[in-house]
Short mmCIF file of C-alpha atoms and ligand atoms in Angstrom, two decimals:
data_model
loop_
_atom_site.label_atom_id
_atom_site.label_comp_id
_atom_site.label_asym_id
_atom_site.label_seq_id
_atom_site.Cartn_x
_atom_site.Cartn_y
_atom_site.Cartn_z
CA MET A 1 0.00 0.00 0.00
CA THR A 2 1.33 3.42 -0.99
CA ASP A 3 0.50 6.60 0.93
CA VAL A 4 0.42 8.86 -2.12
CA ALA A 5 0.29 7.86 -5.80
CA VAL A 6 0.93 10.65 -8.29
CA VAL A 7 -0.22 10.11 -11.87
CA GLY A 8 1.95 12.17 -14.25
CA GLY A 9 5.54 13.32 -13.84
CA GLY A 10 5.51 16.93 -15.10
CA LEU A 11 6.37 19.84 -12.87
CA GLY A 12 3.07 19.56 -10.94
CA GLY A 13 3.40 15.83 -10.29
CA CYS A 14 7.06 16.11 -9.26
CA MET A 15 6.28 18.91 -6.80
CA ALA A 16 3.38 16.93 -5.31
CA ALA A 17 5.55 13.83 -4.86
CA LEU A 18 8.45 15.74 -3.37
CA THR A 19 6.23 17.65 -0.94
CA ALA A 20 4.44 14.47 0.12
CA VAL A 21 7.66 12.60 0.88
CA ARG A 22 9.18 15.56 2.71
CA ASP A 23 6.04 16.15 4.74
CA GLY A 24 5.79 12.70 6.20
CA ALA A 25 4.30 10.32 3.63
CA GLU A 26 6.11 7.02 4.10
CA SER A 27 5.71 5.81 0.56
CA VAL A 28 5.18 7.95 -2.52
CA ARG A 29 4.99 6.63 -6.03
CA VAL A 30 5.01 8.55 -9.31
CA VAL A 31 3.57 6.92 -12.38
CA ALA A 32 5.24 8.90 -15.11
CA PRO A 33 6.66 8.96 -18.57
CA SER A 34 10.39 9.49 -18.98
CA PRO A 35 11.98 12.79 -17.89
CA GLU A 36 12.90 13.15 -21.57
CA ARG A 37 9.43 14.63 -22.06
CA TYR A 38 10.91 17.83 -20.66
CA ARG A 39 12.63 18.23 -24.03
CA HIS A 40 9.58 20.31 -25.01
CA GLU A 41 10.13 22.87 -22.30
CA THR A 42 12.17 26.03 -22.20
CA GLY A 43 13.34 25.46 -18.62
CA LEU A 44 11.98 28.90 -17.71
CA ILE A 45 9.43 28.99 -14.89
CA ASP A 46 6.64 31.43 -15.59
CA VAL A 47 4.64 32.44 -12.54
CA LEU A 48 2.51 35.23 -14.01
CA GLY A 49 3.51 36.99 -17.21
CA TYR A 50 0.33 38.75 -18.27
CA VAL A 51 -3.09 39.67 -16.91
CA PRO A 52 -6.22 40.12 -19.07
CA ASP A 53 -6.73 43.39 -20.93
CA ARG A 54 -3.17 44.56 -20.48
CA GLU A 55 -0.52 44.14 -23.16
CA THR A 56 2.51 44.95 -21.04
CA PRO A 57 4.04 42.18 -18.92
CA VAL A 58 3.37 41.87 -15.21
CA VAL A 59 6.08 43.50 -13.12
CA ARG A 60 5.23 42.93 -9.46
CA LEU A 61 4.14 39.34 -9.10
CA SER A 62 2.45 39.06 -5.71
CA PHE A 63 0.57 42.34 -6.21
CA GLU A 64 -0.96 41.10 -9.48
CA MET A 65 -1.56 37.57 -8.16
CA ARG A 66 -3.75 38.95 -5.39
CA ARG A 67 -5.91 40.69 -8.00
CA LEU A 68 -6.68 37.47 -9.89
CA PRO A 69 -10.21 36.03 -9.48
CA ASP A 70 -10.99 34.05 -6.30
CA ASP A 71 -11.20 30.76 -8.18
CA HIS A 72 -7.74 31.13 -9.75
CA PRO A 73 -5.48 28.31 -8.47
CA TYR A 74 -3.17 30.87 -6.82
CA ASN A 75 -6.06 32.18 -4.75
CA LEU A 76 -7.49 28.73 -4.05
CA VAL A 77 -4.22 27.65 -2.44
CA GLY A 78 -3.43 31.08 -0.95
CA ALA A 79 -0.48 33.48 -1.20
CA LYS A 80 1.43 31.90 1.70
CA VAL A 81 1.35 28.45 0.11
CA VAL A 82 2.38 29.89 -3.28
CA ASP A 83 5.40 31.54 -1.62
CA GLU A 84 6.36 28.34 0.21
CA ALA A 85 6.00 26.28 -2.96
CA LEU A 86 8.20 28.63 -4.99
CA GLU A 87 10.79 28.69 -2.20
CA THR A 88 10.84 24.89 -2.24
CA PHE A 89 11.48 24.99 -5.98
CA ASP A 90 14.22 27.62 -5.53
CA ASP A 91 15.97 25.46 -2.93
CA LEU A 92 16.19 22.55 -5.38
CA PHE A 93 18.12 24.52 -7.95
CA VAL A 94 21.22 25.91 -6.30
CA ALA A 95 24.83 26.03 -7.49
CA ASP A 96 25.98 23.08 -5.35
CA ASP A 97 23.77 20.73 -7.32
CA GLY A 98 25.08 21.82 -10.70
CA LEU A 99 21.90 23.43 -12.04
CA PRO A 100 21.57 26.87 -10.45
CA TYR A 101 18.43 28.91 -11.06
CA GLU A 102 17.95 32.61 -10.47
CA ARG A 103 14.87 34.75 -10.03
CA GLY A 104 13.72 38.26 -10.83
CA GLN A 105 14.68 40.65 -8.04
CA SER A 106 12.24 41.69 -5.31
CA ASP A 107 9.26 39.68 -6.48
CA ARG A 108 9.56 40.99 -10.04
CA ASN A 109 9.57 39.28 -13.41
CA ALA A 110 12.78 39.32 -15.42
CA LEU A 111 12.70 40.08 -19.17
CA PHE A 112 14.55 38.10 -21.84
CA GLY A 113 15.03 38.17 -25.59
CA THR A 114 13.82 34.91 -27.19
CA ALA A 115 14.98 32.87 -30.18
CA THR A 116 12.22 34.47 -32.25
CA GLY A 117 13.52 37.92 -31.43
CA SER A 118 10.63 38.82 -29.12
CA VAL A 119 10.84 39.88 -25.49
CA ARG A 120 9.21 37.79 -22.76
CA PRO A 121 8.81 37.94 -18.99
CA THR A 122 9.62 35.04 -16.69
CA SER A 123 10.03 34.51 -12.98
CA ARG A 124 12.64 31.76 -12.50
CA TYR A 125 15.39 30.98 -14.99
CA PRO A 126 18.52 28.84 -15.19
CA GLU A 127 21.75 30.71 -14.55
CA SER A 128 22.82 29.71 -18.06
CA VAL A 129 20.42 32.28 -19.55
CA SER A 130 20.92 35.04 -17.00
CA ALA A 131 23.62 37.07 -18.79
CA GLY A 132 20.99 37.75 -21.47
CA LEU A 133 18.67 39.72 -19.18
CA LEU A 134 17.19 42.88 -20.64
CA SER A 135 17.84 44.77 -17.43
CA ASP A 136 21.54 44.67 -18.37
CA ASP A 137 22.36 47.35 -20.94
CA ARG A 138 25.80 46.12 -22.04
CA PRO A 139 26.16 45.20 -25.74
CA VAL A 140 25.48 41.62 -26.84
CA ARG A 141 26.93 39.44 -29.60
CA LEU A 142 24.56 36.70 -30.75
CA VAL A 143 26.32 33.73 -32.31
CA GLY A 144 24.28 31.13 -34.19
CA PHE A 145 25.57 27.78 -35.46
CA GLU A 146 25.39 27.06 -39.19
CA GLN A 147 24.19 23.50 -38.51
CA LEU A 148 21.19 24.75 -36.52
CA THR A 149 18.38 26.58 -38.19
CA HIS A 150 16.78 27.10 -34.74
CA LEU A 151 18.67 30.30 -34.15
CA GLY A 152 19.10 32.33 -37.30
CA ALA A 153 21.33 34.65 -35.31
CA THR A 154 21.30 37.60 -37.68
CA LEU A 155 17.51 37.48 -38.04
CA VAL A 156 17.02 37.23 -34.29
CA GLY A 157 19.55 40.01 -33.81
CA ASP A 158 17.69 42.30 -36.22
CA ARG A 159 14.38 41.65 -34.47
CA LEU A 160 15.79 41.98 -30.99
CA ALA A 161 17.59 45.19 -31.86
CA GLU A 162 14.17 46.82 -32.28
CA SER A 163 12.99 45.99 -28.77
CA VAL A 164 15.97 45.80 -26.42
CA PRO A 165 17.82 48.60 -24.66
CA TYR A 166 21.30 47.36 -25.63
CA ASP A 167 23.31 47.06 -28.88
CA VAL A 168 22.96 43.67 -30.57
CA ALA A 169 25.39 42.34 -33.15
CA ALA A 170 24.83 38.92 -34.73
CA THR A 171 26.91 36.30 -36.55
CA SER A 172 26.86 32.60 -37.39
CA VAL A 173 29.80 30.21 -37.07
CA ASP A 174 30.35 26.51 -37.78
CA PHE A 175 29.88 24.33 -34.72
CA PRO A 176 33.14 22.33 -34.74
CA MET A 177 31.73 18.87 -35.45
CA THR A 178 29.82 17.16 -38.24
CA PRO A 179 26.48 16.03 -36.85
CA SER A 180 24.84 12.74 -37.76
CA GLU A 181 21.28 13.72 -36.83
CA TYR A 182 18.97 16.70 -37.15
CA PRO A 183 18.48 18.74 -35.10
CA PRO A 184 21.89 18.00 -33.61
CA VAL A 185 21.15 19.72 -30.29
CA VAL A 186 21.62 16.69 -28.03
CA GLU A 187 24.56 15.46 -30.11
CA PHE A 188 26.35 18.81 -29.69
CA ALA A 189 25.56 18.84 -25.97
CA ARG A 190 26.92 15.35 -25.40
CA ALA A 191 30.11 16.12 -27.33
CA LEU A 192 30.60 19.20 -25.12
CA ASP A 193 29.82 17.19 -21.95
CA ARG A 194 32.57 14.72 -22.86
CA ASN A 195 34.84 17.41 -24.32
CA GLU A 196 35.39 15.15 -27.33
CA GLU A 197 38.27 15.78 -29.70
CA THR A 198 37.49 17.39 -33.05
CA ALA A 199 38.94 16.06 -36.34
CA ASP A 200 42.24 17.92 -35.75
CA GLY A 201 42.53 16.68 -32.15
CA THR A 202 41.44 19.94 -30.44
CA PRO A 203 39.07 19.43 -27.50
CA ILE A 204 35.65 20.58 -28.68
CA ARG A 205 35.12 23.21 -25.96
CA GLU A 206 38.37 24.92 -27.00
CA ALA A 207 37.50 24.50 -30.69
CA LEU A 208 34.14 26.19 -30.14
CA ALA A 209 35.80 29.12 -28.38
CA ASN A 210 38.24 29.36 -31.31
CA GLU A 211 35.28 29.67 -33.73
CA ILE A 212 33.54 32.36 -31.70
CA ARG A 213 36.54 34.49 -30.60
CA PRO A 214 37.25 36.19 -33.98
CA GLU A 215 33.60 37.30 -34.13
CA LEU A 216 33.78 39.25 -30.88
CA ASP A 217 34.38 42.94 -31.02
CA VAL A 218 33.72 44.92 -27.86
CA GLU A 219 30.81 42.85 -26.58
CA PRO A 220 31.17 41.60 -23.00
CA ARG A 221 28.21 39.21 -23.46
CA VAL A 222 27.76 36.38 -25.96
CA GLY A 223 24.43 34.61 -26.59
CA VAL A 224 24.47 31.14 -28.18
CA PRO A 225 21.77 28.52 -28.87
CA ALA A 226 21.13 26.38 -25.80
CA VAL A 227 23.37 23.40 -26.62
CA LEU A 228 26.06 23.83 -23.97
CA GLY A 229 26.00 20.36 -22.40
CA LEU A 230 23.38 18.27 -20.67
CA GLU A 231 25.18 16.92 -17.62
CA GLU A 232 28.21 19.25 -17.49
CA SER A 233 26.51 22.43 -18.62
CA GLU A 234 27.94 24.72 -15.95
CA ALA A 235 31.50 23.47 -16.59
CA VAL A 236 31.08 23.86 -20.37
CA ARG A 237 29.78 27.41 -20.09
CA SER A 238 32.37 28.42 -17.53
CA GLU A 239 35.23 27.14 -19.73
CA LEU A 240 33.83 29.02 -22.71
CA GLU A 241 33.60 32.21 -20.63
CA THR A 242 37.22 31.88 -19.55
CA ASP A 243 38.38 31.24 -23.12
CA LEU A 244 36.37 34.13 -24.56
CA GLN A 245 36.85 36.55 -21.66
CA ALA A 246 33.13 37.32 -21.95
CA GLU A 247 29.93 36.26 -20.21
CA VAL A 248 28.17 33.51 -22.14
CA PHE A 249 24.43 32.91 -22.05
CA GLU A 250 22.15 30.39 -23.71
CA ILE A 251 19.00 31.11 -25.68
CA PRO A 252 16.34 28.36 -25.46
CA ILE A 253 15.60 27.37 -29.05
CA GLY A 254 12.63 25.01 -29.23
CA ARG A 255 12.55 21.24 -29.40
CA PRO A 256 14.60 19.61 -28.16
CA ASN A 257 15.19 22.12 -25.43
CA LEU A 258 18.22 21.39 -23.29
CA PRO A 259 17.33 23.69 -20.37
CA GLY A 260 14.00 21.84 -20.08
CA MET A 261 15.76 18.45 -20.24
CA ARG A 262 18.19 19.52 -17.51
CA LEU A 263 15.24 20.61 -15.36
CA GLY A 264 13.52 17.23 -15.82
CA ARG A 265 16.66 15.29 -15.00
CA ARG A 266 17.24 17.29 -11.85
CA LEU A 267 13.65 16.82 -10.66
CA PHE A 268 13.77 13.05 -11.18
CA GLU A 269 17.20 12.87 -9.49
CA VAL A 270 15.77 14.64 -6.43
CA LEU A 271 12.70 12.39 -6.32
CA GLU A 272 14.82 9.26 -6.40
CA ALA A 273 17.27 10.63 -3.83
CA GLU A 274 14.37 11.34 -1.48
CA GLY A 275 13.02 7.82 -1.80
CA VAL A 276 10.10 8.37 -4.18
CA ILE A 277 9.41 5.32 -6.36
CA VAL A 278 9.20 6.34 -10.01
CA ASP A 279 7.48 4.02 -12.49
CA GLU A 280 8.93 5.44 -15.66
CA GLY A 281 7.14 4.87 -18.92
CA ALA A 282 4.10 3.14 -17.44
CA PRO A 283 0.86 5.06 -18.06
CA VAL A 284 -2.25 4.46 -16.00
CA VAL A 285 -4.62 2.31 -18.03
CA GLY A 286 -7.37 1.49 -15.54
CA VAL A 287 -8.99 2.65 -12.32
CA GLU A 288 -11.06 0.92 -9.65
CA THR A 289 -13.34 2.98 -7.44
CA ALA A 290 -15.64 2.23 -4.53
CA GLY A 291 -18.22 4.89 -3.79
CA GLU A 292 -16.39 8.19 -3.48
CA ARG A 293 -12.92 6.72 -3.15
CA ILE A 294 -10.32 5.60 -5.68
CA GLU A 295 -9.25 2.06 -4.71
CA ASN A 296 -6.39 1.48 -7.14
CA VAL A 297 -4.99 2.34 -10.55
CA SER A 298 -3.52 -0.13 -13.06
CA ILE A 299 -0.31 0.64 -14.91
CA ALA A 300 1.02 -1.01 -18.05
CA GLU A 301 4.20 -0.26 -19.97
CA ASP A 302 2.62 -0.97 -23.34
CA GLY A 303 -0.48 1.05 -22.44
CA THR A 304 -2.86 -1.95 -22.63
CA GLU A 305 -4.80 -3.33 -19.67
CA THR A 306 -4.71 -7.12 -19.25
CA GLU A 307 -5.49 -9.47 -16.35
CA ASP A 308 -1.84 -9.30 -15.26
CA THR A 309 -1.62 -5.52 -15.28
CA GLU A 310 0.07 -4.19 -12.13
CA GLN A 311 -2.18 -2.40 -9.66
CA VAL A 312 -1.04 0.54 -7.55
CA ARG A 313 -3.11 0.88 -4.39
CA ALA A 314 -2.80 4.13 -2.44
CA ASP A 315 -4.51 6.07 0.32
CA THR A 316 -4.61 9.15 -1.81
CA TYR A 317 -4.03 10.04 -5.48
CA VAL A 318 -2.81 13.11 -7.30
CA LEU A 319 -3.92 13.70 -10.88
CA ALA A 320 -1.05 15.47 -12.66
CA THR A 321 -1.52 14.41 -16.27
CA GLY A 322 -1.44 17.85 -17.89
CA GLY A 323 -3.90 19.42 -20.32
CA LEU A 324 -4.86 18.77 -23.93
CA ALA A 325 -1.26 18.82 -25.20
CA ALA A 326 0.02 16.27 -22.65
CA GLY A 327 -2.97 13.93 -23.00
CA GLY A 328 -4.50 14.52 -19.57
CA ILE A 329 -7.56 16.04 -21.24
CA GLU A 330 -9.00 14.61 -24.43
CA ALA A 331 -11.35 16.26 -26.91
CA ASP A 332 -13.01 14.08 -29.55
CA ARG A 333 -16.32 13.68 -31.35
CA GLU A 334 -18.00 12.50 -28.15
CA GLY A 335 -17.01 15.51 -26.08
CA VAL A 336 -14.24 16.53 -23.72
CA SER A 337 -13.02 14.20 -20.98
CA GLU A 338 -10.37 13.74 -18.33
CA ARG A 339 -8.63 10.55 -19.36
CA VAL A 340 -7.61 8.73 -16.19
CA PHE A 341 -10.43 9.13 -13.63
CA ASP A 342 -13.06 10.42 -16.06
CA CYS A 343 -13.57 13.54 -13.96
CA HIS A 344 -16.03 16.13 -15.18
CA VAL A 345 -14.61 18.66 -17.68
CA PRO A 346 -16.94 21.62 -18.28
CA HIS A 347 -17.20 22.54 -21.97
CA PRO A 348 -19.70 24.13 -24.32
CA ASP A 349 -22.06 21.78 -26.19
CA GLY A 350 -21.13 21.30 -29.84
CA ARG A 351 -17.58 21.17 -31.19
CA GLU A 352 -18.25 24.28 -33.24
CA ASN A 353 -18.40 26.20 -29.96
CA TRP A 354 -14.93 25.11 -28.79
CA THR A 355 -13.12 27.54 -31.07
CA GLU A 356 -13.65 31.04 -32.37
CA ALA A 357 -13.54 32.02 -36.03
CA GLU A 358 -10.63 34.42 -35.43
CA PRO A 359 -7.34 32.48 -35.17
CA LEU A 360 -6.22 34.75 -32.32
CA GLY A 361 -9.67 34.83 -30.69
CA ASP A 362 -10.59 33.67 -27.18
CA HIS A 363 -10.93 29.95 -27.91
CA PRO A 364 -12.88 28.11 -25.18
CA PHE A 365 -10.78 24.94 -25.66
CA VAL A 366 -7.71 26.58 -24.12
CA GLU A 367 -9.52 26.56 -20.78
CA PHE A 368 -10.57 22.90 -20.87
CA GLY A 369 -9.71 21.07 -17.67
CA VAL A 370 -11.25 19.92 -14.41
CA ASN A 371 -12.85 22.28 -11.88
CA VAL A 372 -11.41 22.01 -8.39
CA ASP A 373 -12.52 23.06 -4.91
CA GLY A 374 -10.35 24.78 -2.28
CA GLU A 375 -8.65 21.45 -1.50
CA LEU A 376 -7.93 20.93 -5.22
CA ARG A 377 -10.40 18.04 -5.48
CA PRO A 378 -11.96 17.70 -8.95
CA CYS A 379 -15.65 18.59 -8.79
CA GLY A 380 -18.66 17.29 -10.68
CA PRO A 381 -21.25 19.47 -12.44
CA ASP A 382 -22.92 20.21 -9.07
CA GLY A 383 -19.68 21.64 -7.66
CA THR A 384 -19.05 18.86 -5.12
CA PRO A 385 -15.88 16.72 -5.07
CA GLU A 386 -16.06 13.60 -7.21
CA TYR A 387 -13.68 11.57 -5.04
CA ASP A 388 -12.57 12.11 -1.45
CA ASN A 389 -9.01 10.91 -2.07
CA LEU A 390 -8.17 12.61 -5.38
CA ARG A 391 -6.49 15.99 -5.98
CA ALA A 392 -5.71 17.63 -9.32
CA VAL A 393 -2.65 19.77 -10.00
CA GLY A 394 -1.13 21.81 -12.80
CA ARG A 395 -2.38 22.02 -16.32
CA VAL A 396 -5.15 19.40 -15.94
CA ILE A 397 -7.00 22.10 -13.97
CA GLY A 398 -9.15 24.21 -16.28
CA GLY A 399 -11.08 27.44 -16.24
CA ARG A 400 -8.17 29.74 -17.17
CA ASP A 401 -5.87 30.25 -20.11
CA PHE A 402 -2.65 29.57 -18.19
CA VAL A 403 -0.58 29.73 -21.37
CA ALA A 404 -1.81 33.23 -22.26
CA GLU A 405 -1.28 34.50 -18.73
CA GLN A 406 2.11 32.72 -18.69
CA SER A 407 1.56 31.05 -15.36
CA THR A 408 1.89 27.34 -16.23
CA GLY A 409 5.09 26.75 -14.26
CA GLY A 410 3.99 28.65 -11.16
CA VAL A 411 0.54 27.05 -11.14
CA ALA A 412 2.03 23.55 -11.47
CA ILE A 413 4.52 24.19 -8.64
CA SER A 414 1.96 25.81 -6.31
CA THR A 415 -0.87 23.35 -6.85
CA GLY A 416 1.50 20.36 -6.68
CA TYR A 417 2.80 21.57 -3.33
CA ALA A 418 -0.67 22.45 -2.00
CA ALA A 419 -2.29 19.18 -3.12
CA ALA A 420 0.28 17.10 -1.27
CA LEU A 421 -0.20 19.09 1.94
CA SER A 422 -3.97 18.83 1.64
CA ALA A 423 -3.86 15.08 0.95
CA LEU A 424 -1.60 14.43 3.95
CA ARG A 425 -3.84 16.53 6.22
CA ASP A 426 -6.81 14.42 5.18
CA GLU A 427 -5.12 11.09 5.65
CA SER A 428 -3.66 11.92 9.08
C1 FAD B 501 6.36 23.20 -25.58
C2 FAD B 501 6.14 23.64 -24.15
C3 FAD B 501 6.85 24.73 -23.67
C4 FAD B 501 6.65 25.15 -22.36
N1 FAD B 501 7.33 26.23 -21.93
C5 FAD B 501 7.11 26.68 -20.68
C6 FAD B 501 7.78 27.83 -20.21
O1 FAD B 501 8.57 28.45 -20.92
N2 FAD B 501 7.54 28.25 -18.96
C7 FAD B 501 6.65 27.60 -18.14
O2 FAD B 501 6.46 28.03 -16.99
N3 FAD B 501 5.99 26.51 -18.56
C8 FAD B 501 6.20 26.04 -19.81
N4 FAD B 501 5.53 24.95 -20.26
C9 FAD B 501 4.52 24.36 -19.39
C10 FAD B 501 5.08 23.53 -18.33
O3 FAD B 501 6.23 22.92 -18.67
C11 FAD B 501 4.11 22.46 -17.89
O4 FAD B 501 3.36 22.02 -18.96
C12 FAD B 501 3.24 23.03 -16.87
O5 FAD B 501 4.11 23.39 -15.86
C13 FAD B 501 2.16 22.05 -16.44
O6 FAD B 501 2.74 20.99 -15.73
P1 FAD B 501 1.91 19.72 -15.36
O7 FAD B 501 2.73 18.97 -14.37
O8 FAD B 501 0.53 20.08 -15.01
O9 FAD B 501 1.72 18.89 -16.70
P2 FAD B 501 2.73 18.41 -17.79
O10 FAD B 501 4.06 19.03 -17.62
O11 FAD B 501 2.03 18.53 -19.07
O12 FAD B 501 2.92 16.86 -17.42
C14 FAD B 501 1.87 15.92 -17.44
C15 FAD B 501 2.48 14.55 -17.56
O13 FAD B 501 1.49 13.54 -17.36
C16 FAD B 501 1.70 12.50 -18.30
N5 FAD B 501 0.51 11.69 -18.50
C17 FAD B 501 -0.57 11.96 -19.27
N6 FAD B 501 -1.44 10.93 -19.20
C18 FAD B 501 -0.90 9.99 -18.36
C19 FAD B 501 -1.32 8.71 -17.89
N7 FAD B 501 -2.46 8.15 -18.27
N8 FAD B 501 -0.52 8.03 -17.02
C20 FAD B 501 0.67 8.58 -16.61
N9 FAD B 501 1.11 9.79 -17.05
C21 FAD B 501 0.34 10.48 -17.91
C22 FAD B 501 2.12 13.26 -19.55
O14 FAD B 501 2.80 12.43 -20.44
C23 FAD B 501 3.04 14.32 -18.96
O15 FAD B 501 4.34 13.88 -18.82
C24 FAD B 501 5.72 24.48 -21.53
C25 FAD B 501 5.02 23.37 -22.00
C26 FAD B 501 5.22 22.95 -23.30
C27 FAD B 501 4.43 21.75 -23.79
#
């Protein structure tokens, strides 16, 4: 028997599992796909980037969070819990553990230039991107790699130059190895991790510095696509900085996204170190309930339920399967459903009412997800909890466009933390 079973290993599920094990649960199990799924993520943690009817990014986070509607997840869990949850996240990503994160000063968002040349706010960010902050007005040299179309450095430079307060110069160089796959992001990173020798015998970190150095003029900061190592990223970047005598920062570039992969690896490392059992690559395929309680869930590596399928029996369950994109919510001809426990998902009747004619309109589907009460229990159409021992966290919760308000990371962290505390309170 497990105390807490978490279904889904994204940011929300990992935070729920970690909080549960740290707060006294004797056995915690995460049923999750591989941490490699984090390859889709930028590694930036957005807490609140925008509020409705305002085009400029949020500056003071807690001030704006308090002004969100009462049923927003931040207000359901409360400001104190949000602060504690974010502090817990911050404590996981410190220099000693090889993946330091930083945060905007004094409760403020930080602003970055992106690989598309736009400017975006974020709350927590890996140290590897921090020398690219917009609050720094020193000139920047962007250096793209010919083998990567992800960062057309000169194009990005031209776009960024229009919106940033510093001088931007841009160039492309050859990354000093011939890749065998496309995009060669992970291949480049692994070669840098191992400091492999290039064709002429030069270690690749030194060879990369040799490519970039002639391009530098007066710029004290150099931005490169985020390929600087997966396991040794801080060492790779630091060596490059010493060789170039300039600060080096990474620009997240889309899939695969190394900063997101590093984040996933670190989270899974922490879970395992703290004694959480992780069933990697085994989705939940069946559920048994009795009255208003979940009795067990069945997991199967090949995704098919048979008589021999393993059952996970727990006192309490956390639903952390994500939204439409991650497969936690499904929309088909029959309607919109939550895929594991079949919780109620409010949605307009008729598929034609799920979208708006305008591509950039307010599409109802972006808010699809379960409704939760103050304890984060999914609720039925009458507003009462569907199961006593189930909580929902992160993107599977609906009712808001978390992507537009740029709060997905903060909501996952806060609700994951709060759900675990609430579940343990109930079971004690
Ligand atoms: C391309 C992309 C870029 C992003 N960029 C950012 C960003 O820059 N900043 C930011 O703050 N957030 C970003 N996010 C969002 C963020 O990473 C998370 O999606 C968000 O934090 C929600 O987390 P979650 O834990 O609720 O769900 P998810 O992270 O979506 O994780 C849900 C997990 O549950 C798994 N799952 C689904 N069904 C089952 C099942 N039956 N059994 C077991 N497991 C199941 C899914 O495979 C998935 O791994 C991005 C997301 C994507 C997709």
